[in-house]
Tab-separated table of C-alpha atoms in Angstrom:
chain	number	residue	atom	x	y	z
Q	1	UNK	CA	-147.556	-201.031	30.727
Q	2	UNK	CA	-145.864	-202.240	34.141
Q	3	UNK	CA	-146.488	-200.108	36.815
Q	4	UNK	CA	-143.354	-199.094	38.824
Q	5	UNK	CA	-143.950	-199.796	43.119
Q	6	UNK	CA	-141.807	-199.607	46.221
Q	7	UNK	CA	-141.349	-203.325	46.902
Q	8	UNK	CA	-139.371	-202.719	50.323
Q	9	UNK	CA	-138.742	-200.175	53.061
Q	10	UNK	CA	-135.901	-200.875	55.527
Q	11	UNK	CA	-134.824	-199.318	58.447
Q	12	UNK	CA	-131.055	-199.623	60.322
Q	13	UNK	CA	-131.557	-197.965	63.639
Q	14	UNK	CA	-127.711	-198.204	64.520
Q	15	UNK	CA	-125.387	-197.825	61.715
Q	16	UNK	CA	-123.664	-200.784	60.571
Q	17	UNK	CA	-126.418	-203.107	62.507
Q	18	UNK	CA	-128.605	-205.230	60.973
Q	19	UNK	CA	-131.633	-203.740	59.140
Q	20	UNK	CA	-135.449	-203.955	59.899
Q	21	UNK	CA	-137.957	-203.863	57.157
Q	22	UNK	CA	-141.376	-202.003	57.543
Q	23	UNK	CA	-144.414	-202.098	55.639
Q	24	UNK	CA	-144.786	-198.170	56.640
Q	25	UNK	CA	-141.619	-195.536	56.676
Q	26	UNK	CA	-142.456	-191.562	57.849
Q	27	UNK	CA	-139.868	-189.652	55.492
Q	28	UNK	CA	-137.892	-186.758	57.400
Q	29	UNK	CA	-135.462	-183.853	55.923
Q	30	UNK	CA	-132.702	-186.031	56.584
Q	31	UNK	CA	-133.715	-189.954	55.900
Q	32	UNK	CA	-136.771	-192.575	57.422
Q	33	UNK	CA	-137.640	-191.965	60.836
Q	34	UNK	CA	-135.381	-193.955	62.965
Q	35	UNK	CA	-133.116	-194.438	60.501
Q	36	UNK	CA	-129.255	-193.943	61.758
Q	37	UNK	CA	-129.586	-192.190	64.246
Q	38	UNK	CA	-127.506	-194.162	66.517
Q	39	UNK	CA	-124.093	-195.233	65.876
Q	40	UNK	CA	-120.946	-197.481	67.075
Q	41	UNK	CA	-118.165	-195.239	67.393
Q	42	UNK	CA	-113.940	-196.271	68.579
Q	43	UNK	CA	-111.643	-194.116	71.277
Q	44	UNK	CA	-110.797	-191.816	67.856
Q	45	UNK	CA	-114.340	-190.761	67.727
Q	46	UNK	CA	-114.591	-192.429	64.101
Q	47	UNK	CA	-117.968	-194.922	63.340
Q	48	UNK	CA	-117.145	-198.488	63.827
Q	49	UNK	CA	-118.874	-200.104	60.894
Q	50	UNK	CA	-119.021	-203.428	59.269
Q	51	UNK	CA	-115.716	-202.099	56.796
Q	52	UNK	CA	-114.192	-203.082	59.928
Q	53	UNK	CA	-116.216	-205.412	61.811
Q	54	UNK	CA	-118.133	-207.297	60.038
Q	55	UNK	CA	-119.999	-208.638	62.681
Q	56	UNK	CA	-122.094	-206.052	63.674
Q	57	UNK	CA	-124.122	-207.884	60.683
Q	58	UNK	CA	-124.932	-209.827	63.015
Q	59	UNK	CA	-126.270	-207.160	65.739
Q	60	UNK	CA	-129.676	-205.626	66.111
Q	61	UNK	CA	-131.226	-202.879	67.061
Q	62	UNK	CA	-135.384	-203.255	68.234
Q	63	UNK	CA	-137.030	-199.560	68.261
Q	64	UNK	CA	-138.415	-198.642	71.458
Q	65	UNK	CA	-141.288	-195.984	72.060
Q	66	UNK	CA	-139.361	-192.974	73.119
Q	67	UNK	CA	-136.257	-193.297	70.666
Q	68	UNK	CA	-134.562	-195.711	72.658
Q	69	UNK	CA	-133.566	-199.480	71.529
Q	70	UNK	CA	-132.830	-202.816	72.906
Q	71	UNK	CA	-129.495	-204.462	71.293
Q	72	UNK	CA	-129.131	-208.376	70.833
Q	73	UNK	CA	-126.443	-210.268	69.416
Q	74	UNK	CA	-125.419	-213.816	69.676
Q	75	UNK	CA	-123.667	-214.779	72.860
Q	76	UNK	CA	-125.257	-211.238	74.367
Q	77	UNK	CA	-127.623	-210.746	76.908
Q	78	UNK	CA	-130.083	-207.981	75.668
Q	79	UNK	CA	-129.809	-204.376	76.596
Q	80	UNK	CA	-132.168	-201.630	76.737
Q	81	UNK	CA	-130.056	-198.152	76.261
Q	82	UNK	CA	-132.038	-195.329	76.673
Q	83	UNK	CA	-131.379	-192.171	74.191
Q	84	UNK	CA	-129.178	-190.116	76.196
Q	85	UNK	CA	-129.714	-186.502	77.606
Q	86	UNK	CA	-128.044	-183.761	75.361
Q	87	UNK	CA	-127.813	-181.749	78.750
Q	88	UNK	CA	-125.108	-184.074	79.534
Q	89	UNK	CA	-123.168	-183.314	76.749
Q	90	UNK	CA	-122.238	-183.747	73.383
Q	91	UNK	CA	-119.342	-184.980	71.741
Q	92	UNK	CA	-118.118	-184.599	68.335
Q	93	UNK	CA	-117.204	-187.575	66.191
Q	94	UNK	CA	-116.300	-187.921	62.542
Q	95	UNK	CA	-119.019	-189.753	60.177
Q	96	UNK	CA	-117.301	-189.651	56.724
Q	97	UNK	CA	-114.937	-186.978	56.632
Q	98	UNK	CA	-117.520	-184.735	58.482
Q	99	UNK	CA	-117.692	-183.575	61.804
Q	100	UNK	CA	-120.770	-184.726	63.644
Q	101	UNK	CA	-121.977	-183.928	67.548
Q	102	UNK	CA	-123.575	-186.460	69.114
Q	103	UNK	CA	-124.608	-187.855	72.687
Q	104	UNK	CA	-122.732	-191.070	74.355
Q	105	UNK	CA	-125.210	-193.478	75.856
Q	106	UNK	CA	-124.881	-195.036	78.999
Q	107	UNK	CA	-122.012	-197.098	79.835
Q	108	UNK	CA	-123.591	-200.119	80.413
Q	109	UNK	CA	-124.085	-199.691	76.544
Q	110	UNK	CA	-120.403	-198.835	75.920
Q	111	UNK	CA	-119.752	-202.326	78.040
Q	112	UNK	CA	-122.330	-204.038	76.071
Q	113	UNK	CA	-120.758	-202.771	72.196
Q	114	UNK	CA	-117.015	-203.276	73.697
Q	115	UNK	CA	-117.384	-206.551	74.720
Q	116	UNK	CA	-119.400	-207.660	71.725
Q	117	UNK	CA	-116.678	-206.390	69.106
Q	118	UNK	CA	-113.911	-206.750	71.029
Q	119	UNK	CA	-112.813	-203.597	70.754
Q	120	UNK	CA	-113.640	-199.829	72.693
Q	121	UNK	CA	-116.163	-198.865	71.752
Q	122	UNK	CA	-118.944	-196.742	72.734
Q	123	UNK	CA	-122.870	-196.233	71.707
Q	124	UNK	CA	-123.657	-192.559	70.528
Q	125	UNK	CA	-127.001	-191.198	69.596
Q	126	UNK	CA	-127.603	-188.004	67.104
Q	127	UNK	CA	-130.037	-185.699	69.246
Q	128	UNK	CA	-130.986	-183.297	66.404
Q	129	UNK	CA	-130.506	-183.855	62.959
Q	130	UNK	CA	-132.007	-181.229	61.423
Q	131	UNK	CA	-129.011	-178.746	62.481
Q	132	UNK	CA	-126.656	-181.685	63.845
Q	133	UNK	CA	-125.284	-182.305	59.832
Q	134	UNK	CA	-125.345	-181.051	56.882
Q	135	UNK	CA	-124.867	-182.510	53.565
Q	136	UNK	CA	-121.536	-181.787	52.394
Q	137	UNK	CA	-120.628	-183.664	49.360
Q	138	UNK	CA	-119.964	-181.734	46.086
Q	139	UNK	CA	-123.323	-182.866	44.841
Q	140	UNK	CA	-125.282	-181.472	48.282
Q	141	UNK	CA	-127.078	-178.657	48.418
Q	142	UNK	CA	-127.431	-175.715	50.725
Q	143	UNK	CA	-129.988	-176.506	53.720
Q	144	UNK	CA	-129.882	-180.136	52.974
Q	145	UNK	CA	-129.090	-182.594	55.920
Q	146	UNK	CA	-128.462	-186.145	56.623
Q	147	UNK	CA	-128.336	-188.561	59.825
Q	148	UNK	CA	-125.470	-190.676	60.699
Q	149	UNK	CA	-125.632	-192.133	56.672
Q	150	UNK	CA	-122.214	-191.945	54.958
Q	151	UNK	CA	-123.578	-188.996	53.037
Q	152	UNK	CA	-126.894	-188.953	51.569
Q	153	UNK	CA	-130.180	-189.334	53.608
Q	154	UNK	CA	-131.413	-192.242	51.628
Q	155	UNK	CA	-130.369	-194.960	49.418
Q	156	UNK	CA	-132.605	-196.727	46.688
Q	157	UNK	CA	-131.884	-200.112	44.955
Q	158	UNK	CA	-134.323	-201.715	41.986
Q	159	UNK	CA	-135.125	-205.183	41.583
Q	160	UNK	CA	-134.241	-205.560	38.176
Q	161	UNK	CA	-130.922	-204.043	38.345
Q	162	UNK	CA	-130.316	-206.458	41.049
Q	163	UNK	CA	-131.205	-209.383	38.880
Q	164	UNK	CA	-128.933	-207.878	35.858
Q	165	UNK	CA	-126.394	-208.293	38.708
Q	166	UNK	CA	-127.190	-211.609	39.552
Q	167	UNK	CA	-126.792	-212.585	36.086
Q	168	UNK	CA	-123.353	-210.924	35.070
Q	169	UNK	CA	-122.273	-212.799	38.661
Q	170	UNK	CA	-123.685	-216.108	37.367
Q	171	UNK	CA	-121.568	-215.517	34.333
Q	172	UNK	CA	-118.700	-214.697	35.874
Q	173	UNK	CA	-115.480	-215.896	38.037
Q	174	UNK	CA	-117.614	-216.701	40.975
Q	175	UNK	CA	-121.098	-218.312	39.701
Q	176	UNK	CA	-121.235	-219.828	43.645
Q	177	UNK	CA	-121.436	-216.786	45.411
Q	178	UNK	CA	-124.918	-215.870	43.515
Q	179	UNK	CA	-127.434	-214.787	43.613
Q	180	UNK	CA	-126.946	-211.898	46.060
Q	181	UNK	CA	-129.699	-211.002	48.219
Q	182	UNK	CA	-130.863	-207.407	47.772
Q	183	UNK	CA	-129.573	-206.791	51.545
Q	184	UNK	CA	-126.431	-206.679	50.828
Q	185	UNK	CA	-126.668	-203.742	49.753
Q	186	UNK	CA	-128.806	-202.018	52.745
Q	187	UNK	CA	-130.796	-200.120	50.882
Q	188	UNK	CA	-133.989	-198.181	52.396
Q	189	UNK	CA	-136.466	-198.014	49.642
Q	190	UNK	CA	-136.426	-201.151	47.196
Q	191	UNK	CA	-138.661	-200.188	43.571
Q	192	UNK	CA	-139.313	-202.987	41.366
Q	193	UNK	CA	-141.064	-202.698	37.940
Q	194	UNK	CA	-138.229	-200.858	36.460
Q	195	UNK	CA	-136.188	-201.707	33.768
Q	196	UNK	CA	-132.384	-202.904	34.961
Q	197	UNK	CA	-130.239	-199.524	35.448
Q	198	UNK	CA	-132.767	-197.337	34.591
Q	199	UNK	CA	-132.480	-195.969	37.815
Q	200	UNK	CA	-129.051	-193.798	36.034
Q	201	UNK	CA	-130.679	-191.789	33.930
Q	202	UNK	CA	-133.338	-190.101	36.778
Q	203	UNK	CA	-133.315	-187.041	38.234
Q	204	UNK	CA	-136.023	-186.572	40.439
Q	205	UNK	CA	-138.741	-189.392	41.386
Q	206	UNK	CA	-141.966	-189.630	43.232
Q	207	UNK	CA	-143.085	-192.480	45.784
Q	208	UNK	CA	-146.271	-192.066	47.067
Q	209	UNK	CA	-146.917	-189.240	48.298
Q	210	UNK	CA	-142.675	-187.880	48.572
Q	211	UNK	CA	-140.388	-186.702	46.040
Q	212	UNK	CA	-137.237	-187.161	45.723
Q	213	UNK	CA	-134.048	-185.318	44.270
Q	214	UNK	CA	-131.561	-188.059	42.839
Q	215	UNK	CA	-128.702	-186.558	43.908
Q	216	UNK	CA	-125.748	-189.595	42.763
Q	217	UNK	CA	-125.283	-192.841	41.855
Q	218	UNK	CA	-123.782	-195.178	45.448
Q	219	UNK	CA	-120.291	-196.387	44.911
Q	220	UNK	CA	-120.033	-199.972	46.964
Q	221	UNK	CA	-117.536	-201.203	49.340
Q	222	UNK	CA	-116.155	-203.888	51.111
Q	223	UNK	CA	-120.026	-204.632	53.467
Q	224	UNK	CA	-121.580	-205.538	49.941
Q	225	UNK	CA	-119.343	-208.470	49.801
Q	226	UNK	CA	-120.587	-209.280	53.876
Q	227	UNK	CA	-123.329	-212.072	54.120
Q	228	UNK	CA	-125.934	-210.100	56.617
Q	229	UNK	CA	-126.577	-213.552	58.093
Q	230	UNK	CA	-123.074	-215.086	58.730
Q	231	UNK	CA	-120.641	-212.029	58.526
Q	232	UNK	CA	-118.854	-214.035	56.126
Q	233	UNK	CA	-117.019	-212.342	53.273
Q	234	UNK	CA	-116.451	-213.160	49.547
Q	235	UNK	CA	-115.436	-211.464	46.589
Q	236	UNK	CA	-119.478	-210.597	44.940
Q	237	UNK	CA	-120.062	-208.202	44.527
Q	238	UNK	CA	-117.514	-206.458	44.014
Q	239	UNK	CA	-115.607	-208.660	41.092
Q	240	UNK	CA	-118.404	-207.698	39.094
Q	241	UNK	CA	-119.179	-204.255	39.723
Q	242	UNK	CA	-115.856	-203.354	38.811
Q	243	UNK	CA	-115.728	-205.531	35.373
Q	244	UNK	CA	-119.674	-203.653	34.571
Q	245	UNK	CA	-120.297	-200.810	37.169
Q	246	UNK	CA	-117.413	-198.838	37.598
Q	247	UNK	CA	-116.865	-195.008	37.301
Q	248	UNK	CA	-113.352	-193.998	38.125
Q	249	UNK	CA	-112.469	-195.699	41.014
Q	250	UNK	CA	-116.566	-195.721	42.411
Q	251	UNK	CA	-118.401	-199.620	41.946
Q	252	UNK	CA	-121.844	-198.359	41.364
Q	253	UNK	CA	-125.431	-200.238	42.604
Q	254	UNK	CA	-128.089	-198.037	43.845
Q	255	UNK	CA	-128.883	-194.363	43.727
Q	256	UNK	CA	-128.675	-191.771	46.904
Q	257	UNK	CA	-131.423	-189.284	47.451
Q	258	UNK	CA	-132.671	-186.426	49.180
Q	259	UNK	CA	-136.075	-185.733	50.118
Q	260	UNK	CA	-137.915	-182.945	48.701
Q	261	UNK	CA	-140.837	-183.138	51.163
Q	262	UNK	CA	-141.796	-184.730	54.306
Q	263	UNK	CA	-144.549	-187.454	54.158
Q	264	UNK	CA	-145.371	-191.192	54.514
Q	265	UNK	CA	-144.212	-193.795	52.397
Q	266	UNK	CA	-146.264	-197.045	52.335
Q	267	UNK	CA	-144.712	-200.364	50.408
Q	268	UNK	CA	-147.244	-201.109	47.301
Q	269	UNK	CA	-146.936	-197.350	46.776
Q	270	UNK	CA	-146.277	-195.875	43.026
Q	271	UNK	CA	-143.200	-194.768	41.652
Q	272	UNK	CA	-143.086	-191.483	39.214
Q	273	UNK	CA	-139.677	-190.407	37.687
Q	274	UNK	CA	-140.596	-186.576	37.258
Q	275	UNK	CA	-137.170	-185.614	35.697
């Protein structure tokens, strides 16, 4: 019998910015350590993501001890930002319909982001996440909270659903935009030895030593079709989600989850699905 394994952790210190993977992920309430906890945000308060601006793609984000980052992107110097003093105040922005305080970084940062996109825009950092947001879709759950994700503190893609993908592309009305890469998708915990779209039917799963509640399936937008390394846009794959994935008006690839317990996560490590 195949045994089922986390193939991939990834981390995306700023939303929208390119991802990081890790052999080794410490699972909080509210998603992977380091995971969104910083985000791009406009003059309206609103996240400035790659719906918008593709090329923050494009932009990365290196982890520094303390919390802080440097940023690079091409034609920018790089920039260490520190994270920002809540005594100086937060500020409350809007991360998919919900309200959200934060903490603006340092100007030079808000320079730095502005001048990159081409656009205002500032650098804002999420100070305490464990009272900062809670989950508020219909399928949340009292005392459950999230970072700076849309909605859900983690988001899990499979290997073989991704090559059932692959396929329907190959066989479909854009053959030369295959085979996707699984990071178009940005998806923090990647499990392979599953059987393609098994991943609906689950409930609750175990990695390691973490469980997980399965809370929804992750209806896809507009970044899927973004190549992570050019910022160029296509149609996959979003053609064929909506021919084979679609729910209503949702384009489904990957599942969203909440953590059930803290703990370490370690790529190589075995998957259970307990419900």
């Amino acid at each position: 019998m195949t045994t089922s394994t986390l193939a991939a952790l990834n981390v995306y210190p700023v939303k929208s910015f390119a991802g990081a993977g890790t052999a080794r992920a410490v699972v909080e309430p509210w998603g992977l350590s380091g995971d969104r906890r910083w985000m791009a945000a406009g003059p309206d308060g609103a996240p400035l993501t790659q719906r918008g601006h593709p090329r923050l793609a494009l932009a990365a984000a290196e982890p520094l001890p303390g919390g802080g980052l440097r940023l690079s992107a091409p034609g920018m110097p790089p920039l260490t930002v520190e994270v920002p003093d809540p005594a100086s105040g937060t500020e409350v922005f809007e991360v998919w319909r919900t309200k959200v305080e934060a903490v603006p970084a340092s100007g030079e940062a808000h320079g730095w982001l502005t001048e990159y996109l081409g656009t205002d825009a500032r650098l804002v950092h999420m100070d305490a996440p464990e009272h900062r947001r809670p989950v508020t879709s219909s399928h949340g759950r009292p005392g459950e909270t999230v970072n700076l994700a849309d909605s859900f503190p983690v988001l899990l893609t499979t290997v073989s659903s991704l090559d059932a993908l692959n396929l329907l592309i190959e066989q479909g009305d854009h053959p030369d935009e295959g085979p996707l890469p699984m990071d178009r998708f940005r998806p923090n915990v990647v499990v392979e030895g599953t059987a393609p779209w098994s991943e609906d039917a689950w409930r609750r799963i175990r990695i390691g030593e973490v469980s997980f509640r399965v809370a929804k399936p992750c209806g896809r937008c507009v970044v899927t079709t973004t190549d992570q390394a050019t910022a160029e846009r296509g149609k996959e794959p979003l053609r064929t989600l909506a021919r084979h994935r679609r729910s209503g008006d949702r384009l489904l690839f990957g599942q969203l989850l909440v953590p059930e317990n803290t703990g370490t996560l370690h790529t190589g490590d075995p998957l259970e699905v307990l419900d």
